[in-house]
PDB file of C-alpha atoms in Angstrom:
ATOM      1  CA  MET A   1       0.000   0.000   0.000  1.00  0.00           C
ATOM      2  CA  ALA A   2       1.512   3.314  -1.081  1.00  0.00           C
ATOM      3  CA  VAL A   3       1.634   6.071   1.495  1.00  0.00           C
ATOM      4  CA  LEU A   4       1.713   9.700   0.420  1.00  0.00           C
ATOM      5  CA  SER A   5       4.662  11.490   1.988  1.00  0.00           C
ATOM      6  CA  LEU A   6       4.469  15.245   2.187  1.00  0.00           C
ATOM      7  CA  PRO A   7       7.477  17.419   1.376  1.00  0.00           C
ATOM      8  CA  LYS A   8       9.474  18.777   4.325  1.00  0.00           C
ATOM      9  CA  ASP A   9       9.436  22.336   2.937  1.00  0.00           C
ATOM     10  CA  PRO A  10       6.445  24.156   4.546  1.00  0.00           C
ATOM     11  CA  ASN A  11       5.532  26.016   1.334  1.00  0.00           C
ATOM     12  CA  ALA A  12       5.642  22.823  -0.751  1.00  0.00           C
ATOM     13  CA  ARG A  13       3.603  20.971   1.903  1.00  0.00           C
ATOM     14  CA  THR A  14       0.954  23.720   1.871  1.00  0.00           C
ATOM     15  CA  GLY A  15       0.856  23.606  -1.921  1.00  0.00           C
ATOM     16  CA  VAL A  16       0.414  19.802  -1.977  1.00  0.00           C
ATOM     17  CA  LEU A  17      -2.336  19.949   0.678  1.00  0.00           C
ATOM     18  CA  ALA A  18      -4.114  22.741  -1.200  1.00  0.00           C
ATOM     19  CA  LEU A  19      -3.910  20.710  -4.426  1.00  0.00           C
ATOM     20  CA  LEU A  20      -5.272  17.594  -2.683  1.00  0.00           C
ATOM     21  CA  GLY A  21      -8.076  19.659  -1.127  1.00  0.00           C
ATOM     22  CA  ALA A  22      -8.995  21.126  -4.522  1.00  0.00           C
ATOM     23  CA  ALA A  23      -8.993  17.673  -6.133  1.00  0.00           C
ATOM     24  CA  ALA A  24     -11.203  16.305  -3.329  1.00  0.00           C
ATOM     25  CA  MET A  25     -13.671  19.186  -3.727  1.00  0.00           C
ATOM     26  CA  LEU A  26     -13.762  18.686  -7.498  1.00  0.00           C
ATOM     27  CA  GLY A  27     -14.492  14.974  -6.994  1.00  0.00           C
ATOM     28  CA  LEU A  28     -17.269  15.742  -4.510  1.00  0.00           C
ATOM     29  CA  GLY A  29     -18.712  18.255  -6.970  1.00  0.00           C
ATOM     30  CA  PHE A  30     -19.035  15.576  -9.649  1.00  0.00           C
ATOM     31  CA  ALA A  31     -20.380  13.008  -7.168  1.00  0.00           C
ATOM     32  CA  SER A  32     -22.898  15.335  -5.517  1.00  0.00           C
ATOM     33  CA  VAL A  33     -25.663  15.022  -8.136  1.00  0.00           C
ATOM     34  CA  PRO A  34     -25.779  11.194  -8.223  1.00  0.00           C
ATOM     35  CA  LEU A  35     -25.382  11.002  -4.431  1.00  0.00           C
ATOM     36  CA  TYR A  36     -28.199  13.505  -3.919  1.00  0.00           C
ATOM     37  CA  ARG A  37     -30.416  11.587  -6.381  1.00  0.00           C
ATOM     38  CA  ILE A  38     -29.790   8.327  -4.483  1.00  0.00           C
ATOM     39  CA  PHE A  39     -30.491  10.060  -1.163  1.00  0.00           C
ATOM     40  CA  CYS A  40     -33.800  11.451  -2.478  1.00  0.00           C
ATOM     41  CA  GLN A  41     -34.862   8.087  -3.936  1.00  0.00           C
ATOM     42  CA  VAL A  42     -34.175   6.289  -0.665  1.00  0.00           C
ATOM     43  CA  THR A  43     -35.783   8.860   1.649  1.00  0.00           C
ATOM     44  CA  GLY A  44     -38.458  10.503  -0.513  1.00  0.00           C
ATOM     45  CA  PHE A  45     -36.802  13.852   0.262  1.00  0.00           C
ATOM     46  CA  GLY A  46     -37.990  16.782  -1.821  1.00  0.00           C
ATOM     47  CA  GLY A  47     -41.097  14.969  -3.016  1.00  0.00           C
ATOM     48  CA  THR A  48     -39.142  12.221  -4.775  1.00  0.00           C
ATOM     49  CA  THR A  49     -41.325   9.156  -5.220  1.00  0.00           C
ATOM     50  CA  MET A  50     -40.419   5.550  -4.516  1.00  0.00           C
ATOM     51  CA  ARG A  51     -40.074   2.790  -7.111  1.00  0.00           C
ATOM     52  CA  SER A  52     -41.594  -0.653  -6.488  1.00  0.00           C
ATOM     53  CA  THR A  53     -41.712  -3.983  -8.265  1.00  0.00           C
ATOM     54  CA  GLU A  54     -44.910  -5.838  -9.171  1.00  0.00           C
ATOM     55  CA  ALA A  55     -44.176  -8.307  -6.359  1.00  0.00           C
ATOM     56  CA  GLU A  56     -43.769  -5.523  -3.792  1.00  0.00           C
ATOM     57  CA  ALA A  57     -46.966  -3.834  -4.966  1.00  0.00           C
ATOM     58  CA  SER A  58     -48.907  -7.110  -4.794  1.00  0.00           C
ATOM     59  CA  ALA A  59     -47.883  -7.620  -1.164  1.00  0.00           C
ATOM     60  CA  VAL A  60     -49.300  -4.270  -0.009  1.00  0.00           C
ATOM     61  CA  LYS A  61     -52.426  -4.413   2.154  1.00  0.00           C
ATOM     62  CA  ILE A  62     -55.305  -2.379   0.715  1.00  0.00           C
ATOM     63  CA  THR A  63     -57.099  -0.157   3.233  1.00  0.00           C
ATOM     64  CA  ASN A  64     -60.598   1.343   3.227  1.00  0.00           C
ATOM     65  CA  LYS A  65     -59.224   4.888   3.517  1.00  0.00           C
ATOM     66  CA  LEU A  66     -59.576   6.947   0.332  1.00  0.00           C
ATOM     67  CA  ILE A  67     -57.058   9.468  -0.964  1.00  0.00           C
ATOM     68  CA  SER A  68     -57.162  11.717  -4.012  1.00  0.00           C
ATOM     69  CA  VAL A  69     -54.275  12.032  -6.472  1.00  0.00           C
ATOM     70  CA  ARG A  70     -54.123  15.153  -8.634  1.00  0.00           C
ATOM     71  CA  PHE A  71     -52.078  15.115 -11.856  1.00  0.00           C
ATOM     72  CA  ASP A  72     -50.029  17.963 -13.310  1.00  0.00           C
ATOM     73  CA  ALA A  73     -48.205  18.137 -16.669  1.00  0.00           C
ATOM     74  CA  ASN A  74     -45.599  20.671 -17.786  1.00  0.00           C
ATOM     75  CA  VAL A  75     -43.162  21.044 -20.675  1.00  0.00           C
ATOM     76  CA  ASP A  76     -39.834  22.853 -20.628  1.00  0.00           C
ATOM     77  CA  ARG A  77     -39.819  25.743 -23.147  1.00  0.00           C
ATOM     78  CA  LEU A  78     -36.964  24.098 -25.087  1.00  0.00           C
ATOM     79  CA  LEU A  79     -39.051  21.010 -25.840  1.00  0.00           C
ATOM     80  CA  PRO A  80     -41.568  21.399 -28.707  1.00  0.00           C
ATOM     81  CA  TRP A  81     -44.058  18.910 -27.272  1.00  0.00           C
ATOM     82  CA  HIS A  82     -47.659  19.128 -26.168  1.00  0.00           C
ATOM     83  CA  PHE A  83     -47.949  17.176 -22.883  1.00  0.00           C
ATOM     84  CA  ILE A  84     -51.163  16.782 -20.867  1.00  0.00           C
ATOM     85  CA  MET A  85     -52.781  14.447 -18.372  1.00  0.00           C
ATOM     86  CA  ASP A  86     -55.858  12.528 -19.485  1.00  0.00           C
ATOM     87  CA  GLN A  87     -57.700  13.231 -16.226  1.00  0.00           C
ATOM     88  CA  THR A  88     -57.140  15.793 -13.509  1.00  0.00           C
ATOM     89  CA  THR A  89     -57.689  13.607 -10.438  1.00  0.00           C
ATOM     90  CA  GLN A  90     -58.212  10.014  -9.367  1.00  0.00           C
ATOM     91  CA  GLU A  91     -59.525   8.694  -6.086  1.00  0.00           C
ATOM     92  CA  LEU A  92     -58.210   5.393  -4.775  1.00  0.00           C
ATOM     93  CA  ARG A  93     -58.081   3.283  -1.672  1.00  0.00           C
ATOM     94  CA  ILE A  94     -54.699   3.585   0.027  1.00  0.00           C
ATOM     95  CA  GLY A  95     -52.657   0.499  -0.886  1.00  0.00           C
ATOM     96  CA  SER A  96     -54.505  -0.227  -4.136  1.00  0.00           C
ATOM     97  CA  ARG A  97     -52.803   0.166  -7.511  1.00  0.00           C
ATOM     98  CA  LYS A  98     -54.134   2.629 -10.032  1.00  0.00           C
ATOM     99  CA  MET A  99     -53.173   3.536 -13.609  1.00  0.00           C
ATOM    100  CA  ALA A 100     -53.147   7.085 -14.938  1.00  0.00           C
ATOM    101  CA  TYR A 101     -52.404   8.251 -18.477  1.00  0.00           C
ATOM    102  CA  TYR A 102     -50.575  11.247 -19.797  1.00  0.00           C
ATOM    103  CA  SER A 103     -50.487  12.152 -23.504  1.00  0.00           C
ATOM    104  CA  ALA A 104     -47.608  13.676 -25.441  1.00  0.00           C
ATOM    105  CA  LYS A 105     -47.281  14.933 -29.007  1.00  0.00           C
ATOM    106  CA  ASN A 106     -44.134  16.006 -30.852  1.00  0.00           C
ATOM    107  CA  LEU A 107     -44.966  19.354 -32.496  1.00  0.00           C
ATOM    108  CA  SER A 108     -41.718  19.532 -34.468  1.00  0.00           C
ATOM    109  CA  ASP A 109     -40.669  18.123 -37.833  1.00  0.00           C
ATOM    110  CA  GLN A 110     -37.866  15.976 -36.404  1.00  0.00           C
ATOM    111  CA  PRO A 111     -37.525  13.127 -33.882  1.00  0.00           C
ATOM    112  CA  ILE A 112     -36.990  14.434 -30.373  1.00  0.00           C
ATOM    113  CA  THR A 113     -36.096  12.609 -27.171  1.00  0.00           C
ATOM    114  CA  GLY A 114     -37.429  13.888 -23.870  1.00  0.00           C
ATOM    115  CA  ILE A 115     -37.024  12.889 -20.249  1.00  0.00           C
ATOM    116  CA  ALA A 116     -39.504  13.604 -17.459  1.00  0.00           C
ATOM    117  CA  SER A 117     -38.609  14.952 -14.044  1.00  0.00           C
ATOM    118  CA  PHE A 118     -41.212  14.493 -11.329  1.00  0.00           C
ATOM    119  CA  ASN A 119     -42.171  15.155  -7.752  1.00  0.00           C
ATOM    120  CA  VAL A 120     -45.137  14.967  -5.421  1.00  0.00           C
ATOM    121  CA  GLU A 121     -46.707  17.520  -3.118  1.00  0.00           C
ATOM    122  CA  PRO A 122     -46.871  17.630  -0.202  1.00  0.00           C
ATOM    123  CA  GLU A 123     -43.196  16.642  -0.118  1.00  0.00           C
ATOM    124  CA  LEU A 124     -43.679  14.522   3.008  1.00  0.00           C
ATOM    125  CA  ALA A 125     -45.870  12.159   0.946  1.00  0.00           C
ATOM    126  CA  GLY A 126     -42.986  11.334  -1.447  1.00  0.00           C
ATOM    127  CA  LYS A 127     -41.721   8.378   0.566  1.00  0.00           C
ATOM    128  CA  TYR A 128     -45.213   6.823   0.526  1.00  0.00           C
ATOM    129  CA  PHE A 129     -45.985   7.348  -3.169  1.00  0.00           C
ATOM    130  CA  HIS A 130     -44.770   4.294  -5.110  1.00  0.00           C
ATOM    131  CA  LYS A 131     -44.541   3.886  -8.878  1.00  0.00           C
ATOM    132  CA  VAL A 132     -44.624   0.361 -10.309  1.00  0.00           C
ATOM    133  CA  GLN A 133     -44.384   1.393 -13.968  1.00  0.00           C
ATOM    134  CA  CYS A 134     -43.794   4.858 -15.378  1.00  0.00           C
ATOM    135  CA  PHE A 135     -42.826   6.557 -18.623  1.00  0.00           C
ATOM    136  CA  CYS A 136     -40.521   8.663 -16.441  1.00  0.00           C
ATOM    137  CA  PHE A 137     -38.178   5.716 -15.813  1.00  0.00           C
ATOM    138  CA  ASN A 138     -36.717   6.079 -19.334  1.00  0.00           C
ATOM    139  CA  GLU A 139     -36.155   8.656 -22.045  1.00  0.00           C
ATOM    140  CA  GLN A 140     -39.011   8.895 -24.568  1.00  0.00           C
ATOM    141  CA  THR A 141     -38.410   9.481 -28.278  1.00  0.00           C
ATOM    142  CA  LEU A 142     -41.261  10.833 -30.395  1.00  0.00           C
ATOM    143  CA  GLN A 143     -41.146  11.004 -34.179  1.00  0.00           C
ATOM    144  CA  PRO A 144     -42.325  14.171 -35.991  1.00  0.00           C
ATOM    145  CA  GLY A 145     -46.028  14.696 -35.267  1.00  0.00           C
ATOM    146  CA  GLN A 146     -46.258  11.452 -33.245  1.00  0.00           C
ATOM    147  CA  SER A 147     -48.746  11.256 -30.363  1.00  0.00           C
ATOM    148  CA  VAL A 148     -48.464   8.668 -27.586  1.00  0.00           C
ATOM    149  CA  ASN A 149     -50.237   7.704 -24.384  1.00  0.00           C
ATOM    150  CA  MET A 150     -47.884   7.389 -21.428  1.00  0.00           C
ATOM    151  CA  PRO A 151     -49.112   5.333 -18.469  1.00  0.00           C
ATOM    152  CA  VAL A 152     -48.025   5.404 -14.852  1.00  0.00           C
ATOM    153  CA  ILE A 153     -49.028   2.649 -12.405  1.00  0.00           C
ATOM    154  CA  TYR A 154     -48.817   3.745  -8.793  1.00  0.00           C
ATOM    155  CA  TYR A 155     -50.062   3.202  -5.260  1.00  0.00           C
ATOM    156  CA  VAL A 156     -49.930   5.020  -1.939  1.00  0.00           C
ATOM    157  CA  ASP A 157     -48.271   2.976   0.806  1.00  0.00           C
ATOM    158  CA  PRO A 158     -50.573   2.378   3.820  1.00  0.00           C
ATOM    159  CA  LYS A 159     -47.661   3.433   6.080  1.00  0.00           C
ATOM    160  CA  ILE A 160     -48.722   6.995   5.237  1.00  0.00           C
ATOM    161  CA  LEU A 161     -51.522   6.472   7.784  1.00  0.00           C
ATOM    162  CA  ASP A 162     -49.045   5.594  10.562  1.00  0.00           C
ATOM    163  CA  ASP A 163     -46.964   8.757  10.146  1.00  0.00           C
ATOM    164  CA  PRO A 164     -48.294  11.608  12.340  1.00  0.00           C
ATOM    165  CA  GLU A 165     -47.099  14.147   9.752  1.00  0.00           C
ATOM    166  CA  THR A 166     -48.896  12.513   6.796  1.00  0.00           C
ATOM    167  CA  LYS A 167     -51.883  10.621   8.213  1.00  0.00           C
ATOM    168  CA  ASP A 168     -54.300  13.493   7.519  1.00  0.00           C
ATOM    169  CA  ILE A 169     -53.220  14.152   3.914  1.00  0.00           C
ATOM    170  CA  GLU A 170     -56.290  13.999   1.682  1.00  0.00           C
ATOM    171  CA  GLN A 171     -54.720  14.788  -1.694  1.00  0.00           C
ATOM    172  CA  ILE A 172     -51.316  14.203  -3.290  1.00  0.00           C
ATOM    173  CA  THR A 173     -50.256  16.038  -6.447  1.00  0.00           C
ATOM    174  CA  LEU A 174     -48.099  14.098  -8.909  1.00  0.00           C
ATOM    175  CA  SER A 175     -46.312  16.560 -11.173  1.00  0.00           C
ATOM    176  CA  TYR A 176     -44.221  15.863 -14.288  1.00  0.00           C
ATOM    177  CA  THR A 177     -42.142  18.213 -16.397  1.00  0.00           C
ATOM    178  CA  PHE A 178     -40.756  16.956 -19.709  1.00  0.00           C
ATOM    179  CA  HIS A 179     -37.327  18.267 -20.716  1.00  0.00           C
ATOM    180  CA  LYS A 180     -35.301  17.786 -23.850  1.00  0.00           C
ATOM    181  CA  ALA A 181     -32.768  14.979 -23.337  1.00  0.00           C
ATOM    182  CA  ALA A 182     -29.185  16.204 -22.875  1.00  0.00           C
ATOM    183  CA  ASP A 183     -27.994  15.104 -26.330  1.00  0.00           C
ATOM    184  CA  GLN A 184     -30.741  16.999 -28.210  1.00  0.00           C
ATOM    185  CA  PRO A 185     -30.153  20.357 -29.977  1.00  0.00           C
ATOM    186  CA  ALA A 186     -31.487  23.292 -27.949  1.00  0.00           C
ATOM    187  CA  LYS A 187     -34.180  25.209 -29.830  1.00  0.00           C
ATOM    188  CA  THR A 188     -37.148  26.881 -28.187  1.00  0.00           C
ATOM    189  CA  LEU A 189     -40.710  25.965 -29.103  1.00  0.00           C
ATOM    190  CA  ASP A 190     -41.067  29.368 -30.815  1.00  0.00           C
ATOM    191  CA  GLN A 191     -38.001  28.651 -32.973  1.00  0.00           C
ATOM    192  CA  GLN A 192     -39.322  25.190 -33.888  1.00  0.00           C
ATOM    193  CA  LEU A 193     -42.752  26.540 -34.861  1.00  0.00           C
ATOM    194  CA  ALA A 194     -41.257  29.508 -36.757  1.00  0.00           C
ATOM    195  CA  ALA A 195     -39.188  27.087 -38.875  1.00  0.00           C
ATOM    196  CA  ARG A 196     -42.365  25.414 -40.187  1.00  0.00           C
TER     197      ARG A 196
END
């Protein structure tokens, strides 16, 4: 095992330590986004939802308590898509699975790939809102003029009723915003429509 030995000269030692500190901070800067994403997915922090398998969803006990889920759809101005939810709200028994549909249409004359970011409100409900299947798990590519239905299968974990901070929540808002995938050219919707 190699051991780093610092120079005996105080100025050289300070320079090496400063360089090591800068390298460590640079490394933490690059690691912060994936680490934060993992933290949010594990804890539900910031309204991040949980992801469950079919088997996990099937094992959940369905309660008689009803909760309302409100749906919201947004599109980043750089993405020339029309994106809406097919219904504004759904009511379900806590623990039961439900399917909701969103619709998207590519308004441009070229294939475009988008990715959806999402959250729930109130934020405290994030750790109890589980998605079994969702269009948001992967990038979505739409051909020119193509319209698609995008389903999400979800449930609300009955543990929400055991948490003193969430037991009285009557409605959860599930919000999506579609963004242009990182490798796509950046043109605004106005520029795309003006080119037609």
